[in-house]
Amino acid sequence: MHDRLHRSPAPPLTLVIFGATGDLTRRLLMPTLINMTKAGMLGDDLHVLGVSIEPGGDEFLVERLDTFLAANGMEQAQQSDAWQRLKTRISYISGDFTQGAIYQEISRRLQQAPSANAAFYFAVQPRFFGDITSRLAEHGLLDETAGVFRRIAIEKPFGHDLASAQMLNATLLHSAEESQVYRIDHFLGKETVQNIMTTRFANMMIEALWNNNYVDHVQITAAEFVDVGTRGKFYDATGALRDMVPNHLFQLLAMVAMEPPNSFDAESVRNEKGKVLKALRHYSRDEAAKNAVRGAYTAGPLDGKDLPAYTETPDVAPDSNTETYVALKLFVDTWRWAGVPFYLRTGKALRARDTEVVITFRQVPFAQFPRAPSRPDLPPNKLIIQVQPNEGLQMGISIKSPGLVLKTAPIELDFRYADHFDIGHQTGYESLLYELFLGDQTLFQRADSIEAGWAAVQPFLDLFADGAKPDPYAPGSMGPACADELIGRDGRVWHKIGDD
Ligand code: BG6
């Protein structure tokens, strides 16, 4: 494994981007490469080879990207020295990636490239993932010989249920080794998500309490303020559960619940995360019904505008049963977490953007503070890992209120990244692309974890497929009332979404 403490430039390679004229490339990949160049993570031996159906030569793609950066608030990046250097190393092949001819051309270009190393990035619709991989393999483009690496990078969704995820993995692994497949979950590029492991394993006072003796329950929230907007077609076929849970929320859950790995190398970390996902309890249909609720937002004011109901969103079926909010109560059946509920929720058009993990510890058992469990001034300790926005850590503890009588008061120890570090101006993909180029799979998902995640949500998918309507919730609220009932039945409440 490379030395994670020192940021040497990635090795020479060609980044082949399928879908080079699409939104992902211009909005994310190019700005990321520019940031990486500025930060010394890339040298001048990175070449980009764009592939897309649109006609044109090398200049066409460079001009396209240039214009986009300038017109979309990225003038600084567009005028940077990094971009001026990078764009001299961008070339383009126009053609249809469902046809063989283009792969011969890619092969020819790679033979001419200064380095034979290549990473193939599939910035295309997921239905093409299997086909492109098979064709790359057929043309020998995934052969790794004489120290040369060939890698593929794909981004979720990895299937839409357990069976399709298994099929996708089988297709990929028929043509490529697992060590060549980099499955991106962009949550793992977030600094604060990566910080979960450090928070736990670099701090004895935290890790020592990190088990069912001391933890009462865990809440994992990915609340979004944005509504479905122009993504109706994709979203109506997907829904909040598929879109967020088996991937992003389960990645957070795995980091919270994993055992300490033997080392921080990719396989050790992925083994431990995989074990957590495999230990998620698989519910029967009745259990799934008791442990899940869902909602869809109604029409109402949001952000100073009148938001139409989800079912009135363009490209959404008026009689749609798709949920824009889901909450689940799950169990991780391991020694460490036996009996500790994990409450997960995510939704759109909610009160605020707020992604966080809240660990609530058990109440002190003590009688010195009369009737401790019911005293509002002696709440249980909480650790809040604020993933976004306002990245940071907060710890809720109790102190003695100054004065002659023994009175306690809850206070918060509050750490915000922004107060101490500059973590702005990043796309969140820098570390992902860097690790892809270096060949470190720690931040990428392995086939078995993907399937374990889908296996745990499959009972909910089956349940939701029965046509029942999601419960309504008002835009700008904290979700449907049924979500409060789900957690309220256990005598608990959700942590408030957004700041007070
Ligand atoms: C994507 C989902 O994977 O993650 C989107 O498809 C969602 O629906 C997004 O909005 C959330 O990511 P982030 O980084 O904005 O929290």
Coordinates of C-alpha atoms and ligand atoms in Angstrom, one line a residue:
M1 CA 0.0 0.0 0.0
H2 CA 1.2 3.5 -0.7
D3 CA 2.1 5.8 2.1
R4 CA -1.1 7.6 3.0
L5 CA 0.8 10.3 5.0
H6 CA 2.7 11.6 2.0
R7 CA 0.9 12.9 -1.0
S8 CA 3.1 12.0 -3.9
P9 CA 1.7 12.4 -7.4
A10 CA -0.3 9.5 -8.8
P11 CA 1.6 7.2 -11.2
P12 CA 1.5 7.9 -14.9
L13 CA -1.8 6.7 -16.5
T14 CA -4.5 7.4 -19.0
L15 CA -7.9 8.1 -17.6
V16 CA -10.4 6.9 -20.2
I17 CA -13.8 8.5 -19.6
F18 CA -16.9 6.9 -21.2
G19 CA -19.5 9.6 -21.3
A20 CA -17.0 12.4 -21.6
T21 CA -19.5 15.0 -22.8
G22 CA -21.9 14.3 -19.9
D23 CA -22.7 16.2 -16.8
L24 CA -20.6 14.0 -14.4
T25 CA -17.5 14.6 -16.4
R26 CA -17.8 18.4 -16.7
R27 CA -19.3 19.1 -13.3
L28 CA -17.3 16.7 -11.2
L29 CA -14.4 14.9 -12.8
M30 CA -12.7 17.8 -14.5
P31 CA -12.9 20.2 -11.5
T32 CA -11.6 17.3 -9.4
L33 CA -8.6 16.7 -11.8
I34 CA -7.9 20.4 -11.6
N35 CA -8.0 20.5 -7.8
M36 CA -5.8 17.4 -7.7
T37 CA -3.3 19.0 -10.1
K38 CA -3.2 22.1 -7.9
A39 CA -2.6 20.0 -4.8
G40 CA 0.3 18.0 -6.3
M41 CA -1.7 14.8 -6.4
L42 CA -1.3 14.5 -10.2
G43 CA 1.8 15.1 -12.3
D44 CA 2.0 16.0 -15.9
D45 CA 1.9 12.4 -16.9
L46 CA -1.9 12.0 -16.5
H47 CA -3.6 11.8 -19.8
V48 CA -7.4 12.0 -20.3
L49 CA -9.0 10.2 -23.2
G50 CA -12.7 11.1 -23.5
V51 CA -15.2 8.8 -25.3
S52 CA -18.6 9.8 -26.4
I53 CA -21.1 9.6 -29.2
E54 CA -20.9 13.2 -30.2
P55 CA -18.9 13.9 -33.3
G56 CA -15.6 15.8 -33.0
G57 CA -11.9 15.7 -32.4
D58 CA -9.7 16.5 -29.4
E59 CA -10.3 20.2 -29.7
F60 CA -14.1 19.6 -29.5
L61 CA -13.9 18.1 -26.1
V62 CA -11.4 20.6 -24.7
E63 CA -13.5 23.5 -25.9
R64 CA -16.7 22.0 -24.5
L65 CA -15.1 21.6 -21.1
D66 CA -13.5 25.0 -21.2
T67 CA -16.8 26.7 -22.0
F68 CA -18.6 24.8 -19.4
L69 CA -16.2 25.7 -16.6
A70 CA -16.2 29.4 -17.6
A71 CA -20.0 29.5 -17.8
N72 CA -20.8 27.7 -14.6
G73 CA -19.1 29.6 -11.8
M74 CA -15.8 27.8 -12.2
E75 CA -13.9 30.7 -13.8
Q76 CA -11.1 30.4 -11.3
A77 CA -10.6 26.7 -12.2
Q78 CA -10.9 27.5 -15.9
Q79 CA -8.2 30.2 -15.7
S80 CA -5.9 28.2 -13.5
D81 CA -2.5 27.1 -14.5
A82 CA -3.5 23.6 -13.6
W83 CA -6.3 23.6 -16.2
Q84 CA -4.0 25.2 -18.9
R85 CA -1.6 22.3 -18.3
L86 CA -4.2 19.6 -18.1
K87 CA -6.1 20.5 -21.2
T88 CA -3.0 19.9 -23.4
R89 CA -3.3 16.3 -22.3
I90 CA -6.9 15.7 -23.2
S91 CA -7.9 13.8 -26.3
Y92 CA -11.2 12.5 -27.6
I93 CA -12.7 9.6 -29.5
S94 CA -16.1 9.9 -31.0
G95 CA -18.1 6.7 -31.3
D96 CA -20.6 4.3 -30.0
F97 CA -19.4 2.3 -26.9
T98 CA -21.9 -0.4 -27.6
Q99 CA -19.9 -1.3 -30.8
G100 CA -16.5 -3.0 -31.1
A101 CA -14.8 -0.5 -33.3
I102 CA -14.3 2.1 -30.6
Y103 CA -12.5 -0.4 -28.4
Q104 CA -10.0 -1.0 -31.1
E105 CA -9.4 2.7 -31.3
I106 CA -9.0 2.9 -27.5
S107 CA -6.5 0.1 -27.7
R108 CA -4.5 1.9 -30.4
R109 CA -4.5 5.1 -28.4
L110 CA -3.3 3.4 -25.3
Q111 CA -0.5 1.7 -27.2
Q112 CA 0.7 5.2 -28.2
A113 CA 0.3 6.7 -24.7
P114 CA 3.4 7.3 -22.7
S115 CA 2.2 4.8 -20.1
A116 CA 0.2 1.7 -20.6
N117 CA -1.6 2.2 -17.3
A118 CA -5.3 3.0 -17.6
A119 CA -8.3 3.6 -15.5
F120 CA -11.7 3.4 -17.3
Y121 CA -14.3 5.6 -15.7
F122 CA -17.9 4.8 -16.7
A123 CA -19.7 8.2 -16.5
V124 CA -22.7 6.6 -18.3
Q125 CA -26.0 5.0 -17.4
P126 CA -25.6 2.0 -15.1
R127 CA -27.3 -0.3 -17.7
F128 CA -24.1 -0.1 -19.8
F129 CA -21.7 -1.1 -16.9
G130 CA -21.7 -4.8 -17.7
D131 CA -21.5 -4.4 -21.5
I132 CA -18.6 -2.0 -21.5
T133 CA -16.7 -4.2 -19.1
S134 CA -17.2 -7.3 -21.2
R135 CA -16.1 -5.4 -24.4
L136 CA -13.0 -4.0 -22.7
A137 CA -12.1 -7.5 -21.7
E138 CA -12.8 -8.9 -25.1
H139 CA -10.4 -6.5 -26.6
G140 CA -7.7 -7.3 -24.0
L141 CA -8.0 -3.9 -22.5
L142 CA -8.3 -5.3 -18.9
D143 CA -5.1 -7.4 -19.2
E144 CA -2.6 -6.4 -16.6
T145 CA 0.8 -7.5 -17.7
A146 CA 4.4 -6.5 -16.8
G147 CA 3.5 -4.1 -14.0
V148 CA 0.7 -2.4 -16.0
F149 CA -2.6 -1.7 -14.3
R150 CA -6.0 -1.6 -15.8
R151 CA -8.9 -0.5 -13.5
I152 CA -12.6 0.3 -14.0
A153 CA -14.5 2.8 -11.9
I154 CA -18.3 2.8 -11.7
E155 CA -20.7 4.7 -9.5
K156 CA -24.0 3.6 -8.0
P157 CA -26.6 2.4 -8.5
F158 CA -25.1 -1.1 -8.5
G159 CA -28.3 -2.9 -9.3
H160 CA -31.8 -2.1 -8.1
D161 CA -32.4 -5.1 -5.8
L162 CA -30.4 -8.1 -4.6
A163 CA -30.9 -10.2 -7.8
S164 CA -29.8 -7.4 -10.2
A165 CA -26.8 -6.5 -7.9
Q166 CA -25.7 -10.2 -8.0
M167 CA -26.1 -10.3 -11.7
L168 CA -24.0 -7.1 -12.2
N169 CA -21.3 -8.3 -9.9
A170 CA -21.2 -11.6 -11.8
T171 CA -20.9 -9.8 -15.1
L172 CA -18.1 -7.5 -13.9
L173 CA -16.2 -10.3 -12.2
H174 CA -16.5 -12.5 -15.3
S175 CA -14.3 -10.0 -17.1
A176 CA -12.3 -8.3 -14.4
E177 CA -10.7 -9.2 -11.1
E178 CA -12.2 -7.7 -7.9
S179 CA -8.9 -5.9 -7.5
Q180 CA -9.6 -4.1 -10.8
V181 CA -13.1 -2.9 -9.9
Y182 CA -13.5 0.4 -8.0
R183 CA -17.1 0.9 -7.0
I184 CA -17.6 4.5 -6.0
D185 CA -19.9 5.6 -3.2
H186 CA -19.3 9.3 -3.1
F187 CA -20.1 9.5 0.6
L188 CA -16.7 7.8 1.2
G189 CA -15.0 10.8 -0.4
K190 CA -16.4 13.1 2.3
E191 CA -13.8 14.1 4.8
T192 CA -16.1 13.7 7.8
V193 CA -17.2 10.2 6.7
Q194 CA -13.6 9.2 6.6
N195 CA -13.2 10.8 10.0
I196 CA -15.6 8.3 11.6
M197 CA -12.9 5.7 11.7
T198 CA -10.4 8.1 13.2
T199 CA -12.8 9.4 15.8
R200 CA -13.4 5.9 16.9
F201 CA -10.0 4.2 16.7
A202 CA -7.8 7.1 17.7
N203 CA -9.7 7.9 20.9
M204 CA -9.8 5.5 23.7
M205 CA -12.5 7.5 25.6
I206 CA -14.8 7.0 22.6
E207 CA -14.0 3.5 21.5
A208 CA -14.1 2.1 25.1
L209 CA -17.8 3.0 25.3
W210 CA -18.7 1.9 21.8
N211 CA -20.8 -1.1 22.5
N212 CA -24.1 -2.3 23.8
N213 CA -23.1 -1.9 27.4
Y214 CA -23.0 1.9 27.0
V215 CA -24.8 2.8 23.8
D216 CA -28.6 3.0 24.0
H217 CA -29.2 3.5 20.3
V218 CA -27.8 5.0 17.1
Q219 CA -29.5 7.4 14.6
I220 CA -28.2 7.9 11.1
T221 CA -29.8 10.7 9.1
A222 CA -29.3 11.9 5.6
A223 CA -31.9 14.7 5.4
E224 CA -32.1 16.8 2.2
F225 CA -33.6 20.2 1.8
V226 CA -33.7 19.8 -2.0
D227 CA -36.8 18.3 -3.6
V228 CA -36.8 15.8 -6.5
G229 CA -36.8 18.7 -9.0
T230 CA -35.8 17.7 -12.5
R231 CA -34.9 14.1 -11.6
G232 CA -38.4 12.8 -11.7
K233 CA -37.7 10.0 -14.2
F234 CA -34.8 8.6 -12.3
Y235 CA -36.3 9.1 -8.9
D236 CA -39.8 7.7 -9.6
A237 CA -38.2 4.4 -10.6
T238 CA -35.9 4.5 -7.6
G239 CA -37.3 6.0 -4.4
A240 CA -35.6 7.1 -1.2
L241 CA -34.8 3.6 0.0
R242 CA -32.9 2.4 -3.1
D243 CA -31.4 5.8 -3.7
M244 CA -29.8 6.3 -0.3
V245 CA -30.0 3.3 2.1
P246 CA -28.1 0.3 0.8
N247 CA -25.3 2.5 -0.3
H248 CA -24.7 5.8 1.5
L249 CA -26.5 5.1 4.8
F250 CA -25.1 1.6 5.0
Q251 CA -21.6 3.0 4.5
L252 CA -22.1 5.2 7.4
L253 CA -23.5 2.4 9.4
A254 CA -20.7 0.1 8.6
M255 CA -18.1 2.6 9.7
V256 CA -20.0 3.2 13.0
A257 CA -20.5 -0.5 13.7
M258 CA -17.3 -2.2 12.4
E259 CA -14.8 -3.9 14.6
P260 CA -11.3 -2.3 14.7
P261 CA -9.5 -3.6 11.6
N262 CA -6.1 -5.3 12.0
S263 CA -4.6 -2.5 9.8
F264 CA -5.9 0.3 7.7
D265 CA -5.2 -1.5 4.4
A266 CA -8.0 -2.0 2.0
E267 CA -8.8 -5.6 2.6
S268 CA -8.7 -5.3 6.4
V269 CA -11.1 -2.4 6.4
R270 CA -13.4 -3.9 3.8
N271 CA -13.5 -7.2 5.7
E272 CA -14.7 -5.5 8.8
K273 CA -17.2 -3.3 7.0
G274 CA -18.5 -6.3 5.1
K275 CA -19.0 -8.2 8.4
V276 CA -21.3 -5.5 9.7
L277 CA -23.4 -5.5 6.6
K278 CA -23.7 -9.3 6.6
A279 CA -24.8 -9.1 10.3
L280 CA -27.7 -6.8 9.5
R281 CA -30.8 -8.6 10.6
H282 CA -32.9 -9.9 7.7
Y283 CA -36.5 -9.3 8.5
S284 CA -39.5 -11.4 7.6
R285 CA -42.3 -9.5 5.8
D286 CA -44.1 -8.9 9.1
E287 CA -41.0 -7.6 10.8
A288 CA -40.2 -5.4 7.8
A289 CA -43.7 -3.9 8.1
K290 CA -43.2 -3.1 11.8
N291 CA -39.7 -1.6 11.3
A292 CA -40.2 0.6 8.3
V293 CA -42.2 3.7 7.4
R294 CA -42.2 5.8 4.4
G295 CA -43.5 9.1 3.1
A296 CA -43.9 11.4 0.1
Y297 CA -44.0 15.2 0.3
T298 CA -47.1 17.1 -0.4
A299 CA -47.5 20.5 -2.0
G300 CA -46.4 23.4 0.1
P301 CA -44.0 26.3 0.6
L302 CA -40.3 25.5 0.6
D303 CA -37.5 28.0 0.3
G304 CA -39.8 30.8 -0.5
K305 CA -41.5 29.0 -3.4
D306 CA -44.6 26.8 -3.8
L307 CA -43.3 23.3 -4.2
P308 CA -45.7 21.0 -6.1
A309 CA -46.4 17.7 -4.4
Y310 CA -44.0 14.9 -5.3
T311 CA -46.7 13.3 -7.5
E312 CA -47.0 16.5 -9.5
T313 CA -43.3 16.6 -10.3
P314 CA -42.4 16.4 -14.0
D315 CA -41.8 12.8 -15.1
V316 CA -43.4 11.4 -12.0
A317 CA -46.5 9.2 -12.4
P318 CA -49.5 11.1 -10.8
D319 CA -50.5 7.8 -9.0
S320 CA -46.9 7.1 -8.0
N321 CA -46.3 5.0 -4.9
T322 CA -42.7 5.9 -4.7
E323 CA -41.4 7.3 -1.4
T324 CA -39.4 10.4 -1.0
Y325 CA -38.8 9.6 2.7
V326 CA -38.0 6.4 4.5
A327 CA -37.1 5.5 8.1
L328 CA -36.0 2.1 9.3
K329 CA -35.2 0.4 12.5
L330 CA -32.4 -2.1 12.1
F331 CA -30.3 -4.4 14.2
V332 CA -26.7 -5.4 13.7
D333 CA -26.6 -8.9 15.1
T334 CA -23.1 -9.0 16.5
W335 CA -21.7 -9.4 20.0
R336 CA -20.9 -5.7 20.2
W337 CA -24.3 -4.4 19.0
A338 CA -26.8 -7.0 20.3
G339 CA -30.0 -5.3 21.3
V340 CA -28.9 -1.8 20.1
P341 CA -31.4 -0.4 17.6
F342 CA -30.0 1.6 14.6
Y343 CA -32.6 4.0 13.3
L344 CA -32.0 5.2 9.8
R345 CA -33.9 8.0 7.9
T346 CA -33.5 9.9 4.7
G347 CA -35.7 12.1 2.7
K348 CA -36.1 15.0 0.3
A349 CA -37.7 18.4 0.8
L350 CA -37.2 18.2 4.5
R351 CA -36.5 21.0 7.1
A352 CA -32.8 21.3 6.3
R353 CA -29.8 19.5 4.7
D354 CA -28.4 17.5 7.6
T355 CA -26.4 14.3 7.4
E356 CA -25.3 13.1 10.8
V357 CA -24.7 10.1 13.0
V358 CA -26.0 10.5 16.6
I359 CA -24.8 8.0 19.2
T360 CA -27.0 8.2 22.3
F361 CA -25.4 6.6 25.4
R362 CA -27.3 4.9 28.2
Q363 CA -28.6 6.9 31.1
V364 CA -26.4 7.0 34.2
P365 CA -27.8 4.3 36.6
F366 CA -27.1 6.5 39.6
A367 CA -29.5 7.4 42.4
Q368 CA -27.5 10.5 43.6
F369 CA -29.3 12.6 41.1
P370 CA -32.9 11.9 42.1
R371 CA -35.1 10.3 39.4
A372 CA -32.2 10.6 36.9
P373 CA -33.9 9.0 33.9
S374 CA -36.8 11.4 33.8
R375 CA -34.9 14.6 34.5
P376 CA -34.7 16.9 31.5
D377 CA -31.6 18.5 32.9
L378 CA -29.8 15.1 33.0
P379 CA -30.2 13.8 29.5
P380 CA -28.1 10.9 28.3
N381 CA -24.7 11.7 26.7
K382 CA -24.8 12.1 23.0
L383 CA -22.0 12.1 20.4
I384 CA -23.0 13.8 17.1
I385 CA -20.9 13.2 14.1
Q386 CA -22.0 16.0 11.8
V387 CA -21.2 14.9 8.2
Q388 CA -22.7 17.9 6.4
P389 CA -23.2 20.8 6.4
N390 CA -21.1 22.4 9.2
E391 CA -18.9 19.3 9.4
G392 CA -17.9 18.6 13.0
L393 CA -18.3 16.7 16.2
Q394 CA -20.5 17.6 19.2
M395 CA -20.6 15.9 22.5
G396 CA -23.6 16.4 24.8
I397 CA -22.6 16.1 28.5
S398 CA -24.0 17.2 31.9
I399 CA -22.2 19.6 34.2
K400 CA -23.1 21.1 37.6
S401 CA -24.8 24.4 37.4
P402 CA -23.0 27.0 39.4
G403 CA -24.7 27.7 42.7
L404 CA -25.2 26.3 46.2
V405 CA -27.7 23.6 45.2
L406 CA -26.7 20.5 43.3
K407 CA -28.3 21.2 40.0
T408 CA -27.1 19.8 36.6
A409 CA -27.2 21.4 33.2
P410 CA -26.8 19.8 29.8
I411 CA -24.0 21.5 27.7
E412 CA -22.4 20.8 24.3
L413 CA -18.7 20.5 23.5
D414 CA -18.6 21.6 19.9
F415 CA -15.9 21.2 17.3
R416 CA -16.4 22.5 13.8
Y417 CA -13.9 21.7 11.1
A418 CA -14.3 25.1 9.5
D419 CA -13.0 26.8 12.7
H420 CA -9.7 24.9 12.5
F421 CA -9.1 23.7 8.9
D422 CA -9.8 24.8 5.4
I423 CA -11.9 22.0 3.9
G424 CA -13.7 24.0 1.3
H425 CA -13.3 24.2 -2.4
Q426 CA -13.2 20.4 -2.9
T427 CA -15.6 18.4 -5.0
G428 CA -15.3 15.4 -2.6
Y429 CA -14.0 13.2 -5.5
E430 CA -10.3 14.1 -5.0
S431 CA -9.5 11.4 -2.6
L432 CA -11.6 8.9 -4.6
L433 CA -9.8 9.5 -7.9
Y434 CA -6.4 9.7 -6.1
E435 CA -6.9 6.3 -4.5
L436 CA -8.2 4.9 -7.8
F437 CA -5.0 6.0 -9.5
L438 CA -2.8 4.7 -6.7
G439 CA -4.6 1.4 -6.5
D440 CA -5.9 1.6 -3.0
Q441 CA -9.4 0.1 -2.7
T442 CA -10.1 1.2 0.9
L443 CA -12.7 3.8 -0.1
F444 CA -14.4 1.6 -2.6
Q445 CA -17.1 -1.0 -2.2
R446 CA -16.5 -4.7 -2.6
A447 CA -18.9 -7.0 -4.3
D448 CA -19.8 -8.9 -1.2
S449 CA -20.7 -5.7 0.7
I450 CA -22.9 -4.5 -2.1
E451 CA -24.8 -7.8 -2.0
A452 CA -25.0 -7.8 1.8
G453 CA -26.6 -4.4 1.7
W454 CA -29.2 -5.3 -0.9
A455 CA -30.0 -8.5 1.0
A456 CA -30.8 -6.5 4.1
V457 CA -33.1 -4.0 2.3
Q458 CA -34.8 -6.6 0.1
P459 CA -37.6 -7.3 2.6
F460 CA -38.4 -3.6 2.6
L461 CA -38.3 -3.5 -1.2
D462 CA -40.7 -6.4 -1.4
L463 CA -43.0 -4.8 1.2
F464 CA -43.1 -1.4 -0.6
A465 CA -43.8 -3.2 -3.9
D466 CA -47.3 -4.1 -2.7
G467 CA -48.7 -0.8 -3.9
A468 CA -49.4 1.0 -0.6
K469 CA -49.2 4.7 -0.7
P470 CA -46.5 6.5 1.3
D471 CA -47.7 8.7 4.1
P472 CA -47.8 12.5 3.4
Y473 CA -45.5 15.0 4.9
A474 CA -45.2 18.7 4.4
P475 CA -42.2 20.2 2.6
G476 CA -39.8 21.8 5.1
S477 CA -41.0 19.4 7.9
M478 CA -39.0 16.6 9.7
G479 CA -40.9 13.9 7.8
P480 CA -44.2 12.0 8.2
A481 CA -45.8 11.5 11.6
C482 CA -45.4 7.7 11.2
A483 CA -41.6 8.2 11.5
D484 CA -42.1 9.7 14.9
E485 CA -44.3 6.8 15.9
L486 CA -41.8 4.3 14.7
I487 CA -39.1 5.6 17.1
G488 CA -41.7 6.8 19.7
R489 CA -42.9 3.2 20.3
D490 CA -39.5 2.6 21.8
G491 CA -39.7 5.7 24.0
R492 CA -37.2 7.6 21.9
V493 CA -37.3 10.7 19.7
W494 CA -35.5 11.7 16.5
H495 CA -32.7 14.1 16.8
K496 CA -33.8 17.4 15.4
I497 CA -33.1 18.0 11.7
G498 CA -31.1 21.2 11.1
D499 CA -30.0 23.8 13.6
D500 CA -32.3 25.3 16.1
Ligands
BG6_1 C1 -27.0 10.6 -4.6 C2 -28.5 10.5 -4.7 O1 -26.4 9.4 -4.6 O2 -26.7 11.3 -3.3 C3 -29.2 11.8 -4.6 O3 -28.8 9.9 -5.9 C4 -28.8 12.5 -3.4 O4 -30.6 11.7 -4.7 C5 -27.3 12.6 -3.2 O5 -29.3 13.9 -3.4 C6 -26.9 13.1 -1.9 O6 -25.5 13.4 -1.8 P1 -24.9 14.6 -1.0 O7 -23.4 14.4 -1.2 O8 -25.5 15.8 -1.6 O9 -25.3 14.4 0.4

